[in-house]
Tab-separated table of C-alpha atoms in Angstrom:
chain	number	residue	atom	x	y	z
V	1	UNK	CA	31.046	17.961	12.533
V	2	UNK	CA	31.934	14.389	13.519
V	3	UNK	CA	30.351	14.754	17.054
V	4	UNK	CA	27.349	15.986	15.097
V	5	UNK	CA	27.283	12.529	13.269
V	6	UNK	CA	28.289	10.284	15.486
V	7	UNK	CA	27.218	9.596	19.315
V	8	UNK	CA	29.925	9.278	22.085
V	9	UNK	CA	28.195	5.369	22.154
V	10	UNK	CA	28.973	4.680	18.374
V	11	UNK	CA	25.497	5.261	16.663
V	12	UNK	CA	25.081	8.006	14.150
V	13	UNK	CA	22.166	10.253	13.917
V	14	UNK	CA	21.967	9.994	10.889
V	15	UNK	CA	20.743	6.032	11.034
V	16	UNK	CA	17.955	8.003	13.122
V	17	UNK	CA	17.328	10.507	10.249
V	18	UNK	CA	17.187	7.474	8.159
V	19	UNK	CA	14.709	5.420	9.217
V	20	UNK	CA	12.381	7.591	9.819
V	21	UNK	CA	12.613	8.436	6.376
V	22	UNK	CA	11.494	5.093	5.880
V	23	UNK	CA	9.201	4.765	8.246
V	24	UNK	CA	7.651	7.554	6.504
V	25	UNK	CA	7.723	6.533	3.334
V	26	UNK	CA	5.724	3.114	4.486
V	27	UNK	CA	2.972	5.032	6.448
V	28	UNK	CA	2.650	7.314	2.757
V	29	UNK	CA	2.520	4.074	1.496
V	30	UNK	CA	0.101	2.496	3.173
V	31	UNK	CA	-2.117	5.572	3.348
V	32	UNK	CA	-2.173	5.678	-0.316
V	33	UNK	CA	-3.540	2.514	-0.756
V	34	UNK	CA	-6.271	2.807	1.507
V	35	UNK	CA	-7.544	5.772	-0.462
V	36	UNK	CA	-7.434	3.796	-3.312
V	37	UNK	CA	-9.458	1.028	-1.380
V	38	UNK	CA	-11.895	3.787	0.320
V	39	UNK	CA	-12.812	5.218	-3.561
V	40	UNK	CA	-13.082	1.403	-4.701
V	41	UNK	CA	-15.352	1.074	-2.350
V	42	UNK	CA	-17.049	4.181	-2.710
V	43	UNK	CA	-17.482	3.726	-6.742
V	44	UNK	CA	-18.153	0.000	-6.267
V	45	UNK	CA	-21.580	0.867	-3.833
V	46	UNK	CA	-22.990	3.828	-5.852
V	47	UNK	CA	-22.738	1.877	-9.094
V	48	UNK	CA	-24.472	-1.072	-7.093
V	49	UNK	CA	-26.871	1.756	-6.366
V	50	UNK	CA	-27.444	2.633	-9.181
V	51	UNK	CA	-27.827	-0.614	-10.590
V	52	UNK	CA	-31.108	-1.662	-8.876
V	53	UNK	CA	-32.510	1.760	-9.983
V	54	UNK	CA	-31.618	0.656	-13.512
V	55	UNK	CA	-33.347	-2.613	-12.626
V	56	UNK	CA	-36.444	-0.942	-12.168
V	57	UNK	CA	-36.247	1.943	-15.442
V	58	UNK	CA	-34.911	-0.793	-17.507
V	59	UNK	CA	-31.884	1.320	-18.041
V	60	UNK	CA	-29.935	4.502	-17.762
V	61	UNK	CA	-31.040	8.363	-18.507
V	62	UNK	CA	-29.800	11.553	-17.419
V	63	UNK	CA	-31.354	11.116	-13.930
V	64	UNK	CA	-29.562	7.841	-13.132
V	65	UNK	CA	-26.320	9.958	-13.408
V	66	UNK	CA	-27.288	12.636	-11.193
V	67	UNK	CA	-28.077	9.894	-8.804
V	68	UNK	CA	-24.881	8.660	-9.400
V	69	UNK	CA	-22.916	11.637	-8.457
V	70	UNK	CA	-25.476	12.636	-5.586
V	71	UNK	CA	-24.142	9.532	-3.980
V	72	UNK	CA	-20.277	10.431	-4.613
V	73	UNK	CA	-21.203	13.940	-3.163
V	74	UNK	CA	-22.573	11.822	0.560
V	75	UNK	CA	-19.091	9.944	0.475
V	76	UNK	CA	-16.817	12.780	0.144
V	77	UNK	CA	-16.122	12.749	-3.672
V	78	UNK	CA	-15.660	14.805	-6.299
V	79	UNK	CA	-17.489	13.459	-9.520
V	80	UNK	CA	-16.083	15.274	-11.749
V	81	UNK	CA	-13.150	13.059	-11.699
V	82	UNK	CA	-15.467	10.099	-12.351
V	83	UNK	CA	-16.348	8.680	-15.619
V	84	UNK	CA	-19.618	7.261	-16.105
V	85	UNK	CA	-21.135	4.762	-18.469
V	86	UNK	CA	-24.249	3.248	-18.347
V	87	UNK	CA	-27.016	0.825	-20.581
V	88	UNK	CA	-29.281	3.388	-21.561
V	89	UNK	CA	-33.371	2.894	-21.746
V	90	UNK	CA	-34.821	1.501	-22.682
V	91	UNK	CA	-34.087	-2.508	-22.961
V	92	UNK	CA	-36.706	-5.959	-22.777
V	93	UNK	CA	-36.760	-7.563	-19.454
V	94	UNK	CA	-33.940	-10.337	-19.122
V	95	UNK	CA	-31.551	-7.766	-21.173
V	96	UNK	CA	-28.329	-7.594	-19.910
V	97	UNK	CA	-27.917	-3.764	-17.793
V	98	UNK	CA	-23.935	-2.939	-17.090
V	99	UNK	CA	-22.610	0.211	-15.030
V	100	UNK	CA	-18.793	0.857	-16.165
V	101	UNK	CA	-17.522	3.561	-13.645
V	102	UNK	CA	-13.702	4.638	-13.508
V	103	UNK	CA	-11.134	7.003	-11.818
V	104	UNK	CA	-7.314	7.080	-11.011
V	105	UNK	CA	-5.684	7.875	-7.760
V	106	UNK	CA	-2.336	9.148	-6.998
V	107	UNK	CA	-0.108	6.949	-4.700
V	108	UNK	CA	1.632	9.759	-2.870
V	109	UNK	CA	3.906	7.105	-1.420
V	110	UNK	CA	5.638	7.405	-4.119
V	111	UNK	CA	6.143	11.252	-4.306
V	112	UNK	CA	8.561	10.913	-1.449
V	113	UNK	CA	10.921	9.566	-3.978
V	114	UNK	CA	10.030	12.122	-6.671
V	115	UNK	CA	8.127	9.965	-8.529
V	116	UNK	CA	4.441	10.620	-10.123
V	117	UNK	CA	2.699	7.093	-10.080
V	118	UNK	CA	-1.233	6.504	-9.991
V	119	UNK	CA	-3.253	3.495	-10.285
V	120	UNK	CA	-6.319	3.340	-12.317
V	121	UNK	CA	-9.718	1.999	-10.305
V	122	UNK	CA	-12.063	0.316	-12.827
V	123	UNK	CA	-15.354	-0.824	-11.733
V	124	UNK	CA	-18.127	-2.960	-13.480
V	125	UNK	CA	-21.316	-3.749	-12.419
V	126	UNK	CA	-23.664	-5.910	-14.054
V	127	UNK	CA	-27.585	-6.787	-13.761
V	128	UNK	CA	-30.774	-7.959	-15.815
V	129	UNK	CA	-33.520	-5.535	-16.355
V	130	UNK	CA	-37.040	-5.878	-14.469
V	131	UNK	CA	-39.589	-5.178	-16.337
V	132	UNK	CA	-41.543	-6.588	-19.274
V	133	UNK	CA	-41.963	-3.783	-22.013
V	134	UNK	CA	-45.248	-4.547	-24.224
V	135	UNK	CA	-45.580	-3.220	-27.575
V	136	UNK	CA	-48.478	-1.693	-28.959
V	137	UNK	CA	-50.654	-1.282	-25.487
């Protein structure tokens, strides 16, 4: 047993053992946070999107969500696990359009450890409708 941990030149295996335990831990780590970055991103640029759809409609209806999670789909995500709130239609031109889109993401960094932790991704987008709406012709 004590050749098994130690080496005839004084270092133990089990420093070996060890540190790549950490090492692995780190790349977990760092892996998990670029997911979170990559579905940041991904949220951030359909909602911006969606946005200059909005523009144009002078807010939201049930076909500016489908567009929504059409563009999720093309990036690889599942919208399901996507909340979705929009200005709905219809509002004046200079009105103030917002897109509030949300999600959390596991850090599996941190499962290594036995721990559950996630991070929530929040993102808010924010524009001025287009279009002048007359009333009565």
């Amino acid at each position: 047993m004590k050749n098994l941990i130690k080496r005839e030149d004084g270092d133990s295996h089990v420093s070996i053992l060890f540190y790549s335990l950490i090492v692995t831990f780190f790349v977990m780590f760092g892996l998990s946070i670029w997911q979170y970055t990559e579905a940041k991103g991904i949220i951030n640029s359909a909602a911006n999107e969606v946005l200059q759809v909005m523009k144009v409609q002078n807010g939201a209806n049930a076909q500016t969500r489908q567009q929504f999670n059409d563009l999720l789909v093309r990036a690889g995500m599942d919208p399901s696990k996507v909340t979705f709130q929009a200005t709905s239609q219809t509002v004046q031109r200079g009105d103030v359009l917002e897109i509030k889109a949300s999600r959390t993401v596991d850090i599996y960094g941190a499962k290594i450890l036995g721990l559950t932790f996630s991070l929530p991704i929040n993102v808010k987008v924010t524009g001025l409708a287009h279009k002048l709406i007359r009333e009565g012709g």
